[in-house]
């Protein structure tokens, strides 16, 4: 016994020393991973703001220039015809000034129009200077003038550093000049300092500021050190000597994302910044309090101490075990005596099972054999001897085909000892009818062999009763749903009919344009209502992929509270996993719930949103109808008036609402979307204290796919050869006109047989078909799914787009599996058609 004690202590010392070395190495790796994560987050924050600037610039140009012919006409008259130059400039200035005043709030520093010669025509900017030749000073302008295309990027000027979005202006087939939108570089970090909980600065290398005016440079920047390599803003705080030394020495390294861990638990992150012509400008710098540094150190100490205590406990445990082994030998003798008593208990247990209409079983997963006892003959109509001890295949053969995969997967998967499960399935009796069975079991190891032990109970009467209740509720809901649909669609159709009547009788272009625009808006409302109802009923299968749920929550919640006085409190775990979801449908869920909370608080109060990782274990205290596993738990809590207790059971029913102008579809749609994502949703509420909605969505450790493929046309001249198949003459005619307006050649077909014949004719004539658009359902002919099968037999590289008005068809969520490159849901417009073609040509 003493020798064993010495060996245990020696083992304890060696093992603890080895473990300390492993922990030391692991903590260093975790620090590197942590620093990589800091760099990635900073890059994402910075690029998001720049991307938002470019997206907003595109919107401004489309909405306020390209779609404003009166501005383009005046610009054409001024710079091409040289007529009324000052008068036209003043009129354009007056139209653009309100827009500029709004863009200033978004950080824009100027809206600048440059004519085709490179002279400044109009500048919404102080000082207001016109007719200066800016070509010698603006390389980005020269590039845009020469190439006559949109140019974007960061540029260093004589008096500022700014992100530029420069757009060519064409009118009446003539190049008029450029529109120059600028976002001052200082604004980005100023914005981040205000909105995010960190400190942001930037430094610029000396060679990057040579083109600046001296007076601007001296007023705006100062050198970190008199003989240093970098300038910093005069408004930046003073760094300590160690930080300044680091910043001046980084010139010896190539530009790169870099994290420096400083004293006092601070981390400094460097992000290299480049100009549009790929010249290195300097670094954006983020300094933040980093609790991970102290946590990492404490982690090493605490884990080492805990492990030492644990291993010491194990050593003591084994010493005690050795002592108890001697005692156990004596107990074995007593167990043999007790086994006789156990046989008598088993006989009584069989009698109880027989009379309670249950079957008990013991499935040996190692041998495949199953032992059963209880009401076998009573439940299944077969003799007890025949079914008492059989192979597992006999049981599987009796499962209902629809339940086989689900049930057999539980039978074959070993999840660890003492893990319980509860599964329901249908089991065939000897007369061919099926019973509904509730099977409750547990995984356990006996003598080194894996077993499943459990009971099978007949719940057929309970299931039939529940189905009867659900059918009655479903019939009631259908009646409510039909009335709501008829009301909304009749209102929309009445509006469309009135606008069309006005179009028929009016010659006024202003009224005509207004009626056409309002008709299109009404059609969009009809389409949106159809999509909502489809999501509520059986359709709208989600396009599941890995998404960043953290970003969706932040973006949608902030947007949904725009214009209100509600204070948003976000509590999102830093280690929050990603999610399997349809980004648009989950965004709709978050938006509906936030808007409901906003209305419940009358646009004031506080909204608390918490997102955390959640490990679901099925136990007696849980009401969640989701399998065990990893989930994202999202809690949305308001400080509103709450929901009465008698209303809580009805909030997810369609058209149930307490609002005067509400339709009662919001929560019903949320419920159905979450359920289609294999998740669950629950509501907790108390009158005058607020409401909390909790969503559970499946989580994943997979990363979000951020790769972006360039879309290139197949033909250099942009003229694609397209076969269009549809049996509806209106769609065939209107879609052909849209395609031809995009510069493509269209071959019309009304059924799949014509498509195959036309494809073969064109191929034999040496004409390559680029894209084929196929409708799914064709009356009296071959539909799209059969047609694509035949086409792929001819050419496996065929590019096809599926189209249908049945947007709940499985082909729309899995069109690649059917051989298509993209999908078009009817009704679709010119933008939808163009997007599908570009996606098909990736």
PDB file of N, CA and C in Angstrom, residues 111-148:
ATOM      1  N   UNK A 111     -20.179  68.993 -52.285  1.00  0.00           N
ATOM      2  CA  UNK A 111     -20.714  68.470 -53.552  1.00  0.00           C
ATOM      3  C   UNK A 111     -20.159  69.383 -54.638  1.00  0.00           C
ATOM      4  N   UNK A 112     -19.400  68.855 -55.577  1.00  0.00           N
ATOM      5  CA  UNK A 112     -18.602  69.639 -56.510  1.00  0.00           C
ATOM      6  C   UNK A 112     -18.902  69.199 -57.942  1.00  0.00           C
ATOM      7  N   UNK A 113     -19.283  70.120 -58.809  1.00  0.00           N
ATOM      8  CA  UNK A 113     -19.493  69.809 -60.239  1.00  0.00           C
ATOM      9  C   UNK A 113     -18.320  70.388 -61.025  1.00  0.00           C
ATOM     10  N   UNK A 114     -17.664  69.527 -61.816  1.00  0.00           N
ATOM     11  CA  UNK A 114     -16.515  69.919 -62.655  1.00  0.00           C
ATOM     12  C   UNK A 114     -16.914  69.720 -64.113  1.00  0.00           C
ATOM     13  N   UNK A 115     -16.650  70.727 -64.974  1.00  0.00           N
ATOM     14  CA  UNK A 115     -17.070  70.576 -66.375  1.00  0.00           C
ATOM     15  C   UNK A 115     -16.108  69.658 -67.131  1.00  0.00           C
ATOM     16  N   UNK A 116     -16.428  69.404 -68.403  1.00  0.00           N
ATOM     17  CA  UNK A 116     -15.687  68.428 -69.202  1.00  0.00           C
ATOM     18  C   UNK A 116     -14.248  68.880 -69.494  1.00  0.00           C
ATOM     19  N   UNK A 117     -13.931  70.160 -69.252  1.00  0.00           N
ATOM     20  CA  UNK A 117     -12.561  70.642 -69.490  1.00  0.00           C
ATOM     21  C   UNK A 117     -11.677  70.518 -68.238  1.00  0.00           C
ATOM     22  N   UNK A 118     -12.300  70.189 -67.083  1.00  0.00           N
ATOM     23  CA  UNK A 118     -11.534  70.083 -65.845  1.00  0.00           C
ATOM     24  C   UNK A 118     -11.609  71.334 -65.008  1.00  0.00           C
ATOM     25  N   UNK A 119     -12.534  72.274 -65.339  1.00  0.00           N
ATOM     26  CA  UNK A 119     -12.701  73.490 -64.548  1.00  0.00           C
ATOM     27  C   UNK A 119     -13.862  73.309 -63.568  1.00  0.00           C
ATOM     28  N   UNK A 120     -13.721  73.923 -62.394  1.00  0.00           N
ATOM     29  CA  UNK A 120     -14.779  73.848 -61.403  1.00  0.00           C
ATOM     30  C   UNK A 120     -15.964  74.686 -61.871  1.00  0.00           C
ATOM     31  N   UNK A 121     -17.143  74.055 -61.978  1.00  0.00           N
ATOM     32  CA  UNK A 121     -18.341  74.762 -62.397  1.00  0.00           C
ATOM     33  C   UNK A 121     -19.149  75.245 -61.194  1.00  0.00           C
ATOM     34  N   UNK A 122     -19.288  74.386 -60.183  1.00  0.00           N
ATOM     35  CA  UNK A 122     -20.093  74.749 -59.019  1.00  0.00           C
ATOM     36  C   UNK A 122     -19.606  73.932 -57.831  1.00  0.00           C
ATOM     37  N   UNK A 123     -19.425  74.586 -56.696  1.00  0.00           N
ATOM     38  CA  UNK A 123     -18.925  73.882 -55.514  1.00  0.00           C
ATOM     39  C   UNK A 123     -19.738  74.301 -54.291  1.00  0.00           C
ATOM     40  N   UNK A 124     -20.502  73.325 -53.745  1.00  0.00           N
ATOM     41  CA  UNK A 124     -21.219  73.560 -52.500  1.00  0.00           C
ATOM     42  C   UNK A 124     -20.223  73.330 -51.368  1.00  0.00           C
ATOM     43  N   UNK A 125     -19.522  74.410 -51.006  1.00  0.00           N
ATOM     44  CA  UNK A 125     -18.335  74.247 -50.175  1.00  0.00           C
ATOM     45  C   UNK A 125     -17.871  75.650 -49.786  1.00  0.00           C
ATOM     46  N   UNK A 126     -17.331  75.833 -48.661  1.00  0.00           N
ATOM     47  CA  UNK A 126     -16.805  77.151 -48.284  1.00  0.00           C
ATOM     48  C   UNK A 126     -15.292  77.138 -48.337  1.00  0.00           C
ATOM     49  N   UNK A 127     -14.591  78.091 -49.003  1.00  0.00           N
ATOM     50  CA  UNK A 127     -15.214  79.208 -49.743  1.00  0.00           C
ATOM     51  C   UNK A 127     -15.827  78.738 -51.066  1.00  0.00           C
ATOM     52  N   UNK A 128     -16.807  79.486 -51.549  1.00  0.00           N
ATOM     53  CA  UNK A 128     -17.532  79.139 -52.775  1.00  0.00           C
ATOM     54  C   UNK A 128     -16.752  79.671 -53.974  1.00  0.00           C
ATOM     55  N   UNK A 129     -15.919  78.828 -54.605  1.00  0.00           N
ATOM     56  CA  UNK A 129     -15.022  79.256 -55.691  1.00  0.00           C
ATOM     57  C   UNK A 129     -15.468  78.603 -56.991  1.00  0.00           C
ATOM     58  N   UNK A 130     -15.457  79.355 -58.097  1.00  0.00           N
ATOM     59  CA  UNK A 130     -15.853  78.818 -59.398  1.00  0.00           C
ATOM     60  C   UNK A 130     -14.740  79.084 -60.424  1.00  0.00           C
ATOM     61  N   UNK A 131     -14.787  78.299 -61.509  1.00  0.00           N
ATOM     62  CA  UNK A 131     -13.964  78.512 -62.711  1.00  0.00           C
ATOM     63  C   UNK A 131     -12.466  78.425 -62.441  1.00  0.00           C
ATOM     64  N   UNK A 132     -12.015  77.624 -61.449  1.00  0.00           N
ATOM     65  CA  UNK A 132     -10.580  77.428 -61.260  1.00  0.00           C
ATOM     66  C   UNK A 132     -10.193  76.099 -61.882  1.00  0.00           C
ATOM     67  N   UNK A 133      -9.092  76.105 -62.587  1.00  0.00           N
ATOM     68  CA  UNK A 133      -8.593  74.892 -63.236  1.00  0.00           C
ATOM     69  C   UNK A 133      -7.970  73.998 -62.161  1.00  0.00           C
ATOM     70  N   UNK A 134      -8.626  72.839 -61.864  1.00  0.00           N
ATOM     71  CA  UNK A 134      -8.166  71.997 -60.758  1.00  0.00           C
ATOM     72  C   UNK A 134      -7.395  70.786 -61.248  1.00  0.00           C
ATOM     73  N   UNK A 135      -7.225  70.649 -62.546  1.00  0.00           N
ATOM     74  CA  UNK A 135      -6.529  69.461 -63.059  1.00  0.00           C
ATOM     75  C   UNK A 135      -5.096  69.327 -62.546  1.00  0.00           C
ATOM     76  N   UNK A 136      -4.318  70.412 -62.425  1.00  0.00           N
ATOM     77  CA  UNK A 136      -2.927  70.216 -61.974  1.00  0.00           C
ATOM     78  C   UNK A 136      -2.826  69.662 -60.550  1.00  0.00           C
ATOM     79  N   UNK A 137      -3.890  69.814 -59.757  1.00  0.00           N
ATOM     80  CA  UNK A 137      -3.803  69.457 -58.346  1.00  0.00           C
ATOM     81  C   UNK A 137      -4.581  68.187 -58.001  1.00  0.00           C
ATOM     82  N   UNK A 138      -5.401  67.671 -58.887  1.00  0.00           N
ATOM     83  CA  UNK A 138      -6.310  66.571 -58.553  1.00  0.00           C
ATOM     84  C   UNK A 138      -6.114  65.407 -59.504  1.00  0.00           C
ATOM     85  N   UNK A 139      -5.263  64.465 -59.115  1.00  0.00           N
ATOM     86  CA  UNK A 139      -4.996  63.308 -59.976  1.00  0.00           C
ATOM     87  C   UNK A 139      -6.240  62.438 -60.130  1.00  0.00           C
ATOM     88  N   UNK A 140      -7.087  62.381 -59.097  1.00  0.00           N
ATOM     89  CA  UNK A 140      -8.309  61.593 -59.192  1.00  0.00           C
ATOM     90  C   UNK A 140      -9.274  62.193 -60.217  1.00  0.00           C
ATOM     91  N   UNK A 141      -9.309  63.537 -60.284  1.00  0.00           N
ATOM     92  CA  UNK A 141     -10.151  64.210 -61.275  1.00  0.00           C
ATOM     93  C   UNK A 141      -9.629  63.928 -62.685  1.00  0.00           C
ATOM     94  N   UNK A 142      -8.311  64.006 -62.857  1.00  0.00           N
ATOM     95  CA  UNK A 142      -7.711  63.745 -64.173  1.00  0.00           C
ATOM     96  C   UNK A 142      -8.046  62.336 -64.633  1.00  0.00           C
ATOM     97  N   UNK A 143      -7.962  61.379 -63.706  1.00  0.00           N
ATOM     98  CA  UNK A 143      -8.257  59.977 -64.045  1.00  0.00           C
ATOM     99  C   UNK A 143      -9.719  59.830 -64.466  1.00  0.00           C
ATOM    100  N   UNK A 144     -10.636  60.482 -63.727  1.00  0.00           N
ATOM    101  CA  UNK A 144     -12.062  60.394 -64.048  1.00  0.00           C
ATOM    102  C   UNK A 144     -12.374  61.087 -65.374  1.00  0.00           C
ATOM    103  N   UNK A 145     -11.688  62.242 -65.668  1.00  0.00           N
ATOM    104  CA  UNK A 145     -11.907  62.939 -66.948  1.00  0.00           C
ATOM    105  C   UNK A 145     -11.437  62.093 -68.119  1.00  0.00           C
ATOM    106  N   UNK A 146     -10.307  61.447 -67.948  1.00  0.00           N
ATOM    107  CA  UNK A 146      -9.745  60.651 -69.044  1.00  0.00           C
ATOM    108  C   UNK A 146     -10.562  59.388 -69.298  1.00  0.00           C
ATOM    109  N   UNK A 147     -10.978  58.712 -68.224  1.00  0.00           N
ATOM    110  CA  UNK A 147     -11.646  57.414 -68.378  1.00  0.00           C
ATOM    111  C   UNK A 147     -13.165  57.536 -68.462  1.00  0.00           C
ATOM    112  N   UNK A 148     -13.711  58.683 -68.047  1.00  0.00           N
ATOM    113  CA  UNK A 148     -15.161  58.951 -68.113  1.00  0.00           C
ATOM    114  C   UNK A 148     -15.968  57.822 -67.454  1.00  0.00           C
TER     115      UNK A 148
END
